[in-house]
PDB file of C-alpha atoms and ligand atoms in Angstrom:
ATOM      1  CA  UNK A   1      10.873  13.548  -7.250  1.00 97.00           C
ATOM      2  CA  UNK A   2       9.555  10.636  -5.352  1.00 98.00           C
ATOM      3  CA  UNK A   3       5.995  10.457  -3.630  1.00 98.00           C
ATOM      4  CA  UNK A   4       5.818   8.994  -0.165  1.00 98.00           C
ATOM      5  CA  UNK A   5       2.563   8.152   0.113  1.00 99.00           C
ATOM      6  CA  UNK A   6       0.652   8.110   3.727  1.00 98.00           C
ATOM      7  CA  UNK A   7      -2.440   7.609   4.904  1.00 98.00           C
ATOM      8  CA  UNK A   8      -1.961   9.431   8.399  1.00 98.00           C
ATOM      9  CA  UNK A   9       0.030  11.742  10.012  1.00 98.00           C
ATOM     10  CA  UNK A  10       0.907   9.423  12.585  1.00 98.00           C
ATOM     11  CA  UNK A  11       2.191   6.877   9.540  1.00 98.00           C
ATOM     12  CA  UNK A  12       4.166   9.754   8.155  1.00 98.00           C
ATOM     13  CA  UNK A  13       5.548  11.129  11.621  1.00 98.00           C
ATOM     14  CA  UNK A  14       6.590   7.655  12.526  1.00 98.00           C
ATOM     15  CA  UNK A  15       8.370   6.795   9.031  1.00 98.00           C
ATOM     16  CA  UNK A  16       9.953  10.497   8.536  1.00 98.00           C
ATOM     17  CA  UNK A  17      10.993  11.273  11.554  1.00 97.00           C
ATOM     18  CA  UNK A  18      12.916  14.788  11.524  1.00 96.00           C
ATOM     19  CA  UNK A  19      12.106  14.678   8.066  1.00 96.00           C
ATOM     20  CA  UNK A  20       8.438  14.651   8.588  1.00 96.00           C
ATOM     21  CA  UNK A  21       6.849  18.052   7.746  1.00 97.00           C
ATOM     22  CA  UNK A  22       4.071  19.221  10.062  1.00 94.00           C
ATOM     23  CA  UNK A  23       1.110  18.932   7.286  1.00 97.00           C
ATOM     24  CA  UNK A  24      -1.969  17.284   7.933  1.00 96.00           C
ATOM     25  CA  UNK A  25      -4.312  14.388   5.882  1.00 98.00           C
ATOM     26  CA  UNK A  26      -5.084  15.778   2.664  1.00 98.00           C
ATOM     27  CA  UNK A  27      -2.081  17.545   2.156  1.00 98.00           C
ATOM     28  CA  UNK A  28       1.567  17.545   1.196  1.00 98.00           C
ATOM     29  CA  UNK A  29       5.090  19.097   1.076  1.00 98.00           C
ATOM     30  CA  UNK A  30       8.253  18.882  -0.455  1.00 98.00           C
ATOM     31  CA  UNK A  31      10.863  17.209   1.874  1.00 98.00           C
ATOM     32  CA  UNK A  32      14.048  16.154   1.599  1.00 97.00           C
ATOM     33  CA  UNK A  33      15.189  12.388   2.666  1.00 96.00           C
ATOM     34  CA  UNK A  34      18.379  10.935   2.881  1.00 94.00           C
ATOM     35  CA  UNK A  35      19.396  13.804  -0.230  1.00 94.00           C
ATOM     36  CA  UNK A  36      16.449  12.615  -2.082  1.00 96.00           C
ATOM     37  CA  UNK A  37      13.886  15.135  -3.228  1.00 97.00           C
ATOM     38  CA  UNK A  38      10.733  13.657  -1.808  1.00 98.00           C
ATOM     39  CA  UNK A  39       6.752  14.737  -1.863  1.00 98.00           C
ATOM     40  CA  UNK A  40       5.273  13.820   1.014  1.00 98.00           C
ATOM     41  CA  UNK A  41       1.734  13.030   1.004  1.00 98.00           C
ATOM     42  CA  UNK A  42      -0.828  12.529   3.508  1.00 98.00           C
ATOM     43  CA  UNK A  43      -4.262  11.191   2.384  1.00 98.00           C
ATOM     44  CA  UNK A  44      -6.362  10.072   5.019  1.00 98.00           C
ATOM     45  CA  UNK A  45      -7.853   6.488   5.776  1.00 98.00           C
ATOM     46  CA  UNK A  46      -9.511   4.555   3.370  1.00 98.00           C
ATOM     47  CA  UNK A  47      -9.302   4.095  -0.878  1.00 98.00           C
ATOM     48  CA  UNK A  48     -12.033   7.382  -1.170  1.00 98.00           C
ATOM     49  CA  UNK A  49      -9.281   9.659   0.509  1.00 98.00           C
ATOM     50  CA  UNK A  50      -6.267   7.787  -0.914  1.00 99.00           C
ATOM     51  CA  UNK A  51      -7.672   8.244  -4.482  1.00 98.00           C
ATOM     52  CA  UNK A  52      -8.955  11.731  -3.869  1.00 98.00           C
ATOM     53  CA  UNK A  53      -5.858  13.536  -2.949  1.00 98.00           C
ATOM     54  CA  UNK A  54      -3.495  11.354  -5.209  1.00 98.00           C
ATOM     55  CA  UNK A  55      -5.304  12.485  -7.750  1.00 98.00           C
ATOM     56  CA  UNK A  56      -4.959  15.611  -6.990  1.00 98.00           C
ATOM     57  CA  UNK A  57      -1.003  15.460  -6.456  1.00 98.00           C
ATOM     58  CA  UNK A  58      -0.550  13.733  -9.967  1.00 98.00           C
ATOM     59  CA  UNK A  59      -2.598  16.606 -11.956  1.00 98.00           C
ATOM     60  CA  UNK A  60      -0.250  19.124  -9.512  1.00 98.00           C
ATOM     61  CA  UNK A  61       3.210  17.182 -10.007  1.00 98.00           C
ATOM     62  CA  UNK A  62       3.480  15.408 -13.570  1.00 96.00           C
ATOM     63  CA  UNK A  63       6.631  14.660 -13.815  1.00 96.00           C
ATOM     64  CA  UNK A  64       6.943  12.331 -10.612  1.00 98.00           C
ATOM     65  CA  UNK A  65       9.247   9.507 -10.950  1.00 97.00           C
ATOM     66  CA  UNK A  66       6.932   7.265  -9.099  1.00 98.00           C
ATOM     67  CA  UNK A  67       5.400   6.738  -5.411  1.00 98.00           C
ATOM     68  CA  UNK A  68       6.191   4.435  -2.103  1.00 98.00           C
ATOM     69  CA  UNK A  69       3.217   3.905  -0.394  1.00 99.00           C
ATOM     70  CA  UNK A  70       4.062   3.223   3.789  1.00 98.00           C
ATOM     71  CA  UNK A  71       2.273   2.618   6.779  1.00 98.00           C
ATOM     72  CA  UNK A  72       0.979  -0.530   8.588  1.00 98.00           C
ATOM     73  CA  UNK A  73      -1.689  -2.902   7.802  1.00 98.00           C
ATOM     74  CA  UNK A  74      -2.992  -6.432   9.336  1.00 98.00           C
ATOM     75  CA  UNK A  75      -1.509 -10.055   8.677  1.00 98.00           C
ATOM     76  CA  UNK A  76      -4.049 -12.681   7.201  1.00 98.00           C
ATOM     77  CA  UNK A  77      -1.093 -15.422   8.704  1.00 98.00           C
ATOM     78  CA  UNK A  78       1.525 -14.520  11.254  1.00 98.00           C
ATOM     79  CA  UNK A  79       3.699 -16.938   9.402  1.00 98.00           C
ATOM     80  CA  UNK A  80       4.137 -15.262   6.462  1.00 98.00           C
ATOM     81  CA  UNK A  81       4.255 -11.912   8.317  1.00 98.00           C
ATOM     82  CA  UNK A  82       4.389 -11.434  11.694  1.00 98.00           C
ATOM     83  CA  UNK A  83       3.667  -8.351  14.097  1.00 98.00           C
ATOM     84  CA  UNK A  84       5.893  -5.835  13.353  1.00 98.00           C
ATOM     85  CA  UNK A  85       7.309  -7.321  10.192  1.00 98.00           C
ATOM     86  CA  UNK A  86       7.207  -5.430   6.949  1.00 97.00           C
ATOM     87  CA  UNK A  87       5.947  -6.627   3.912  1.00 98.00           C
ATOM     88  CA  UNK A  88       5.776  -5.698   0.189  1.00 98.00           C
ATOM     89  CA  UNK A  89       2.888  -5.609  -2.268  1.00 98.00           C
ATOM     90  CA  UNK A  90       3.307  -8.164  -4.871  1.00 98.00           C
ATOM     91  CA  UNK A  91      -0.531  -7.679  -5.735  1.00 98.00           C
ATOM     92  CA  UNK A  92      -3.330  -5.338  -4.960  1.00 98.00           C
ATOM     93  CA  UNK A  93      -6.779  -6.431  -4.989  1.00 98.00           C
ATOM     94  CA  UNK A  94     -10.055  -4.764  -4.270  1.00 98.00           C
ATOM     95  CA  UNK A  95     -12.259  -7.135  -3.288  1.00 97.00           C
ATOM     96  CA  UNK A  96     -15.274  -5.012  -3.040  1.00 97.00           C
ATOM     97  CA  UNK A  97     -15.892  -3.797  -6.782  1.00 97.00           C
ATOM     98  CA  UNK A  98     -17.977  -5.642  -8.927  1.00 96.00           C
ATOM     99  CA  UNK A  99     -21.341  -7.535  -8.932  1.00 97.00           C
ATOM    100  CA  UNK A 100     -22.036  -9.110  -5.371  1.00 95.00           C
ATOM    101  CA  UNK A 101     -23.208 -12.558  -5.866  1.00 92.00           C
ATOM    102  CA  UNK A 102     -23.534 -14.980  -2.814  1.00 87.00           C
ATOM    103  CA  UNK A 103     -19.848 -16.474  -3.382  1.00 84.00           C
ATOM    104  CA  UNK A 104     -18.421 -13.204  -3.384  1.00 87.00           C
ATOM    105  CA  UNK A 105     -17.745  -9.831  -5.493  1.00 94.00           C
ATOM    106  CA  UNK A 106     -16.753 -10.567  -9.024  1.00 94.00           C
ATOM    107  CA  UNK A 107     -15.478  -7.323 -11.160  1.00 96.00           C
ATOM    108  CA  UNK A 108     -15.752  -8.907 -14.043  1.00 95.00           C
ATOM    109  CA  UNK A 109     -19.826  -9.452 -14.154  1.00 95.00           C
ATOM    110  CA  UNK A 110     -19.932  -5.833 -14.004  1.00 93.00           C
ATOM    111  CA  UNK A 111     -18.466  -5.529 -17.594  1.00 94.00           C
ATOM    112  CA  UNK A 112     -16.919  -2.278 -16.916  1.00 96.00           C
ATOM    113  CA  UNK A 113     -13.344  -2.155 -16.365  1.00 97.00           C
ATOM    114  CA  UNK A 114     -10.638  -0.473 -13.574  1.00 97.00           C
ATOM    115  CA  UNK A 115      -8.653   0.998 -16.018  1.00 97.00           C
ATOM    116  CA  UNK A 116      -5.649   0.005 -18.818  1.00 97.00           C
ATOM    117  CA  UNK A 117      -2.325  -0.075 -18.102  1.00 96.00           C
ATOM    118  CA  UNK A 118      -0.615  -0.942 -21.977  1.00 93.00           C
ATOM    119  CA  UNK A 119      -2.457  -3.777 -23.497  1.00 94.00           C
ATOM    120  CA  UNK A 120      -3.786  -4.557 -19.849  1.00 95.00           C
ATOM    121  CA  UNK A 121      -7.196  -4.296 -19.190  1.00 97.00           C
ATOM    122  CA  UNK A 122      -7.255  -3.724 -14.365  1.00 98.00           C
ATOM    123  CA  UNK A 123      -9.925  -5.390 -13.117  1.00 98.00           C
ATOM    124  CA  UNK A 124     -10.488  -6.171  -9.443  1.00 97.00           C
ATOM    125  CA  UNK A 125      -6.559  -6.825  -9.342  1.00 98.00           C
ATOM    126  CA  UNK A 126      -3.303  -5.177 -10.060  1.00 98.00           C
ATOM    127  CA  UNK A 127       0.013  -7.249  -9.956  1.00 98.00           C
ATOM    128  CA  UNK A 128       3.113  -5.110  -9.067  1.00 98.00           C
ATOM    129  CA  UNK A 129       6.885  -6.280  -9.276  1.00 98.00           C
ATOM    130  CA  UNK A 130       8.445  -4.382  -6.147  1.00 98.00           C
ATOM    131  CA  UNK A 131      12.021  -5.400  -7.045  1.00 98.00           C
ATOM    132  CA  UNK A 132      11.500  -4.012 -10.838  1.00 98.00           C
ATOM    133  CA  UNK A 133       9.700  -0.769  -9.482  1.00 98.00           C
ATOM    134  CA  UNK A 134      12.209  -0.775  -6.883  1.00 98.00           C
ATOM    135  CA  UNK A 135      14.911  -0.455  -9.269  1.00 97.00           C
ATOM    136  CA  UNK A 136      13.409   1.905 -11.246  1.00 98.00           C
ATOM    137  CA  UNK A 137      12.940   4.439  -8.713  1.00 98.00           C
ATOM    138  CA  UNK A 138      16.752   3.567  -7.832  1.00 97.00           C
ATOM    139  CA  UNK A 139      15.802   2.534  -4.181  1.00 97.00           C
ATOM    140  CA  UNK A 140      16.791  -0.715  -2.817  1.00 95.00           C
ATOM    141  CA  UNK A 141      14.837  -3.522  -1.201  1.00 97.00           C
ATOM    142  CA  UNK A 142      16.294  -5.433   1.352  1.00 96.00           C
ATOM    143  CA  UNK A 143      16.077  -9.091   0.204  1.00 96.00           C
ATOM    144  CA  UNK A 144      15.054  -9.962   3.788  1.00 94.00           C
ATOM    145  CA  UNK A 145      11.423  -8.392   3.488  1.00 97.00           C
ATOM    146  CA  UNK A 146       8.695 -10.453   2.679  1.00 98.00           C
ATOM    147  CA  UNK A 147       6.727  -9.936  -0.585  1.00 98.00           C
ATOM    148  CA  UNK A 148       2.889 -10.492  -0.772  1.00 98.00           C
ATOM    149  CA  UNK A 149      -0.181  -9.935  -1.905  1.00 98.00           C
ATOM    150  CA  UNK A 150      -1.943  -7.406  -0.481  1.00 99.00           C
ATOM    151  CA  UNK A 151      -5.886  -6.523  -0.119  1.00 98.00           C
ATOM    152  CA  UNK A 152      -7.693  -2.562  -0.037  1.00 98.00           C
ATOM    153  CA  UNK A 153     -10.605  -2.880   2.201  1.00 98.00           C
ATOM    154  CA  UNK A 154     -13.127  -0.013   2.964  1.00 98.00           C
ATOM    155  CA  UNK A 155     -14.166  -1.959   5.964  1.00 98.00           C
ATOM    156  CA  UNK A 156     -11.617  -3.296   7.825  1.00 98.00           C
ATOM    157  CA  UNK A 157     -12.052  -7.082   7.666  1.00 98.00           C
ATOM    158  CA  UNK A 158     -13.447  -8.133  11.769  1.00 98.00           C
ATOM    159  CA  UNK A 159     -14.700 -12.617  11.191  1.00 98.00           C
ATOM    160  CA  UNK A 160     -12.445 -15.183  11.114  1.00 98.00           C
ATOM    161  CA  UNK A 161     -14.916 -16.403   7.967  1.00 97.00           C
ATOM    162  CA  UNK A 162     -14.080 -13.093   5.894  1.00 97.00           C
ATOM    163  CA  UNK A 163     -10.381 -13.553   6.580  1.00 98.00           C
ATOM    164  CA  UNK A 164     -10.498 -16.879   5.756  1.00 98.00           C
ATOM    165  CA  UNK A 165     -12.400 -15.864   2.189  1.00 97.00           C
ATOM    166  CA  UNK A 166      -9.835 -13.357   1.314  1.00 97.00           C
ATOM    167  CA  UNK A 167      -7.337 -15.625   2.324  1.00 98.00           C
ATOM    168  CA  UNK A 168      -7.973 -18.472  -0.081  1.00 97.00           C
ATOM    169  CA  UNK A 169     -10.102 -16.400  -2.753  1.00 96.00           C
ATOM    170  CA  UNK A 170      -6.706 -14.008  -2.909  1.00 97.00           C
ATOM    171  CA  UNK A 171      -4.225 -15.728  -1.368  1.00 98.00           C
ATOM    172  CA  UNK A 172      -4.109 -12.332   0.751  1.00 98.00           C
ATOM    173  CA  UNK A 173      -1.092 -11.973   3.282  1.00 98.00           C
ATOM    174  CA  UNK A 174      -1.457  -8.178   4.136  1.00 99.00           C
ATOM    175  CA  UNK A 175      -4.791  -6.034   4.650  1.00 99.00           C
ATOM    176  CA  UNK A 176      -4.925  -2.646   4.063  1.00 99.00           C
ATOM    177  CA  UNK A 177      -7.402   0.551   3.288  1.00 99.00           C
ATOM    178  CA  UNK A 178      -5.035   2.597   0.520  1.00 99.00           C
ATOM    179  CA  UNK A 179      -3.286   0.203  -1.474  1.00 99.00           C
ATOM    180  CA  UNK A 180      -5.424   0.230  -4.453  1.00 99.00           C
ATOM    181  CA  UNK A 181      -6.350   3.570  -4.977  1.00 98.00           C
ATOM    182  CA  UNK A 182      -2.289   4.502  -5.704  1.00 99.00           C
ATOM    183  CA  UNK A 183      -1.853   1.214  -7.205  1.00 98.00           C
ATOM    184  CA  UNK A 184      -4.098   1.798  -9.788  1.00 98.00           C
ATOM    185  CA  UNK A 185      -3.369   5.711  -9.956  1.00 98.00           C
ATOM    186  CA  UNK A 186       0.039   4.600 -10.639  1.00 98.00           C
ATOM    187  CA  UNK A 187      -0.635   1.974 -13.476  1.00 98.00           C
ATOM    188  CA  UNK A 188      -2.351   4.144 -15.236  1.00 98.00           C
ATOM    189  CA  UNK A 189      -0.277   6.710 -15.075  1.00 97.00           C
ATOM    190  CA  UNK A 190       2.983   4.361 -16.174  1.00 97.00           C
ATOM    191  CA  UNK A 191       4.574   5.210 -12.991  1.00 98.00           C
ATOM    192  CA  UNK A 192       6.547   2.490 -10.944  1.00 98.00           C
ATOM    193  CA  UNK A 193       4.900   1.876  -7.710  1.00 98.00           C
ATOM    194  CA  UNK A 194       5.847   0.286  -4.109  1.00 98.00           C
ATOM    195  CA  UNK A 195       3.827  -0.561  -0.994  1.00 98.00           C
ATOM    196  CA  UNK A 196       5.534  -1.208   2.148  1.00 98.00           C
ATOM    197  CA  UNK A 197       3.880  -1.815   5.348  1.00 98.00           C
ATOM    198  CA  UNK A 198       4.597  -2.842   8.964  1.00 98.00           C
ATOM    199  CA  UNK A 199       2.254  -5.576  10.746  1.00 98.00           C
ATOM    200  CA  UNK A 200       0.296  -3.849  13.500  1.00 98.00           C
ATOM    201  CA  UNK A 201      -2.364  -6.941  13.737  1.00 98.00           C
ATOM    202  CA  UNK A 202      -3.845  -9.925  12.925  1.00 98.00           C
ATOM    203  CA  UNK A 203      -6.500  -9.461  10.395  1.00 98.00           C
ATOM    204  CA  UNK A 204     -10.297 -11.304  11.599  1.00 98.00           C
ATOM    205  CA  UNK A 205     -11.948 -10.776  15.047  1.00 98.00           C
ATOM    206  CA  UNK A 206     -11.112  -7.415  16.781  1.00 96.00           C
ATOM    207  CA  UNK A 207      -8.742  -9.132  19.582  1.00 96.00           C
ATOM    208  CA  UNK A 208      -7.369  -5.687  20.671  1.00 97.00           C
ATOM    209  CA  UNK A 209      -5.108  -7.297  23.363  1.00 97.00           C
ATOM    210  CA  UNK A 210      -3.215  -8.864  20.571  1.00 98.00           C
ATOM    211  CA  UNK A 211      -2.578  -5.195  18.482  1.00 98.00           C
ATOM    212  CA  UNK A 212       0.988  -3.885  18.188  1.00 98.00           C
ATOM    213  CA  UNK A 213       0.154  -1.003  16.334  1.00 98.00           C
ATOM    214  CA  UNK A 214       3.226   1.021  18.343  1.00 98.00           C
ATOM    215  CA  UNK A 215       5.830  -1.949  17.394  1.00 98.00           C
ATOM    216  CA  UNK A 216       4.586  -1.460  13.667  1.00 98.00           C
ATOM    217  CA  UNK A 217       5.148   2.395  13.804  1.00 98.00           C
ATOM    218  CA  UNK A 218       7.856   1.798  15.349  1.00 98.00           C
ATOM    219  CA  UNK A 219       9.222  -0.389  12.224  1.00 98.00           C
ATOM    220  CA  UNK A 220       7.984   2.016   9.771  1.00 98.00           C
ATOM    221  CA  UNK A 221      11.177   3.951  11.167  1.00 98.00           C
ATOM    222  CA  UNK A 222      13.537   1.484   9.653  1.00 97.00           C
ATOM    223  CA  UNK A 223      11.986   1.424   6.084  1.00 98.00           C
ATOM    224  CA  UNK A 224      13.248   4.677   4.221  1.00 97.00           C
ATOM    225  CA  UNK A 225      16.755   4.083   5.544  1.00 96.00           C
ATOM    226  CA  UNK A 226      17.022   0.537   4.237  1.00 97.00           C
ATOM    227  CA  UNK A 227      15.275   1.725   0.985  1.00 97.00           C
ATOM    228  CA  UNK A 228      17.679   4.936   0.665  1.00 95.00           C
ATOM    229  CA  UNK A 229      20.876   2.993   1.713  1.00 88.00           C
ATOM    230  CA  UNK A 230      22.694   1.713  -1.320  1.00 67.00           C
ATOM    231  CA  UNK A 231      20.635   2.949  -4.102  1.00 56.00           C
ATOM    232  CA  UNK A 232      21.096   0.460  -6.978  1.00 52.00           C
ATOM    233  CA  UNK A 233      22.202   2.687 -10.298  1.00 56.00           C
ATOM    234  CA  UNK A 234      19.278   2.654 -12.846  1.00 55.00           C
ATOM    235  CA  UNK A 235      20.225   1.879 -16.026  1.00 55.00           C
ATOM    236  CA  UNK A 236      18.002   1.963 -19.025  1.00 55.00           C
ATOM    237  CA  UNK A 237      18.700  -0.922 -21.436  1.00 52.00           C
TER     238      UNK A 237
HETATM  239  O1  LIG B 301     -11.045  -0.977  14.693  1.00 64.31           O
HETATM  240  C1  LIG B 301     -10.525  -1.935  14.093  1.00 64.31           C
HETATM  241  O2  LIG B 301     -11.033  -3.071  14.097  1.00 64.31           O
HETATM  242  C2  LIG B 301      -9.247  -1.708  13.346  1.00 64.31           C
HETATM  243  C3  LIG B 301      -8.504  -2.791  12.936  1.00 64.31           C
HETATM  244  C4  LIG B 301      -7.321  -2.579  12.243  1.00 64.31           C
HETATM  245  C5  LIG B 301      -6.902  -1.279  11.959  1.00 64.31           C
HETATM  246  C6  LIG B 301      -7.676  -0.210  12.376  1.00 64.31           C
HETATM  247  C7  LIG B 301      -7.286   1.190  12.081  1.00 64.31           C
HETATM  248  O3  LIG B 301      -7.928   2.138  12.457  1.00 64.31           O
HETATM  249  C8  LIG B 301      -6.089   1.442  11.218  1.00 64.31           C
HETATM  250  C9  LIG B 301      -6.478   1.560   9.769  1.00 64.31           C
HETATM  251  C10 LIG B 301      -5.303   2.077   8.981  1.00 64.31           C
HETATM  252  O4  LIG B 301      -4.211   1.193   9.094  1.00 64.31           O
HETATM  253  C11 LIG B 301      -4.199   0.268   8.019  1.00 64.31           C
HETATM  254  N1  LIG B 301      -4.572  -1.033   8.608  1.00 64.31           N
HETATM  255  C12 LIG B 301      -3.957  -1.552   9.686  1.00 64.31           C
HETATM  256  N2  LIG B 301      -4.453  -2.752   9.974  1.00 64.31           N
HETATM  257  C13 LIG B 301      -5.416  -3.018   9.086  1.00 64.31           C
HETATM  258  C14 LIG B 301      -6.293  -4.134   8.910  1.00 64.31           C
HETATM  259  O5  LIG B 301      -6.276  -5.150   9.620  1.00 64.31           O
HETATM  260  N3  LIG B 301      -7.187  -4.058   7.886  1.00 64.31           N
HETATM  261  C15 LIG B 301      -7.223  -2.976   7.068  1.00 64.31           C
HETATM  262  N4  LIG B 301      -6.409  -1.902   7.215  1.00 64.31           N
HETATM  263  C16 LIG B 301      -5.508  -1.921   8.215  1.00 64.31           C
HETATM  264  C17 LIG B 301      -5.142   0.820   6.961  1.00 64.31           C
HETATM  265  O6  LIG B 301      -4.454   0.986   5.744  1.00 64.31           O
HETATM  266  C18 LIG B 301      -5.625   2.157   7.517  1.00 64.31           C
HETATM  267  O7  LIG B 301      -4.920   3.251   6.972  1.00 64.31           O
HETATM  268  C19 LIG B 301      -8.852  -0.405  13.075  1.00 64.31           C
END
């Protein structure tokens, strides 16, 4: 069984459709999509609530094959992703764990660790391989969508000078409040992992005229069909 991993109703309503089963954040239900067996999960905003109540479904469900996280997020550079575009995670980084010294938050200072994942040691960043993961949960990624690194924020990112930091310090493309929680739930836990979202903004100064947050649900829509289309067999080598 495959999570689908939301962080609000609305995400989840939007993406499901007919599907979608009337649960609210911090729960989840068994659903059925496109013939697949699906979990659907809804966690709430933010990397607390996203780690919270995944951690909860892995200790429920232990033999999940893996988990798609979808919803929308904000653009560092409308050029690599525009409004209502979707994007997946190459990388998730957490910007915000470590020591804070004037140049930034560095993880590493700290001394303690993320987690392992094998011989890996996670620090402030995990990098993902959607097409691999992709494969392995035997869904298909259209070759059209962009792939970038992403960045989990607890506080939405609102000054040009903090997008332009995460820009260059991460080479972030898409912003986003969840990623890293499953990210890292899902290292750990040798599970493959996607993140797909829809571009409902531009991340930096709150320019509200600008938001497109009902084009992005709408894309959201369009996601699980292209991803359930022409599943690509899984073979193990
Ligand atoms: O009030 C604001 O300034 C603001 C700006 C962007 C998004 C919000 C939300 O309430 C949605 C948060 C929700 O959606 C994801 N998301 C969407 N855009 C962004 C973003 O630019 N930076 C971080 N997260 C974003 C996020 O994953 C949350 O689940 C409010």
């Amino acid at each position: 069984m495959l999570a689908l991993v939301f962080a609000t109703s609305r995400e989840s309503r939007a993406c499901l459709g007919p599907a979608h089963a009337g649960i609210r954040e911090g729960q989840w239900a068994a659903i059925t999509v496109h013939d697949r067996p699906c979990l659907q999960v809804i966690t709430g905003i933010g990397p607390v609530n996203a780690a919270l109540v995944f951690g909860k479904v892995l200790a429920t469900f232990p033999r999940l094959q893996g988990a798609i996280n979808l919803g929308i997020g904000g653009s560092f550079d409308l050029d690599r992703a525009d409004l209502g575009e979707w994007a997946a995670a190459t990388r998730e980084t957490w910007p915000e764990i470590g020591v804070r010294h004037k140049a930034g938050v560095h993880a590493r200072t700290l001394g303690f660790p993320q987690g392992h994942a094998g011989q890996d040691t996670i620090w402030e960043s995990i990098d993902l391989d959607p097409d691999a993961h992709a494969r392995a949960m035997n869904v298909s990624l259209p070759p059209s969508m962009a792939r970038l690194p992403f960045i989990t924020v607890a506080g939405v990112t609102a000054t040009h000078k903090r997008a332009l930091f995460l820009q260059t310090m991460y080479n972030g493309g898409i912003e986003n409040m969840e990623g890293f929680s499953l990210a890292l739930a899902c290292a750990t836990h040798s599970l493959p992992f996607l993140e797909i979202r829809t571009v409902s903004n531009k991340v930096g100064p709150r320019d509200t005229k600008t938001w497109q947050f009902g084009k992005a649900l709408g894309q959201l829509g369009r996601v699980l069909p292209a991803l359930f289309a022409t599943p690509v067999p899984h073979t193990t080598p």
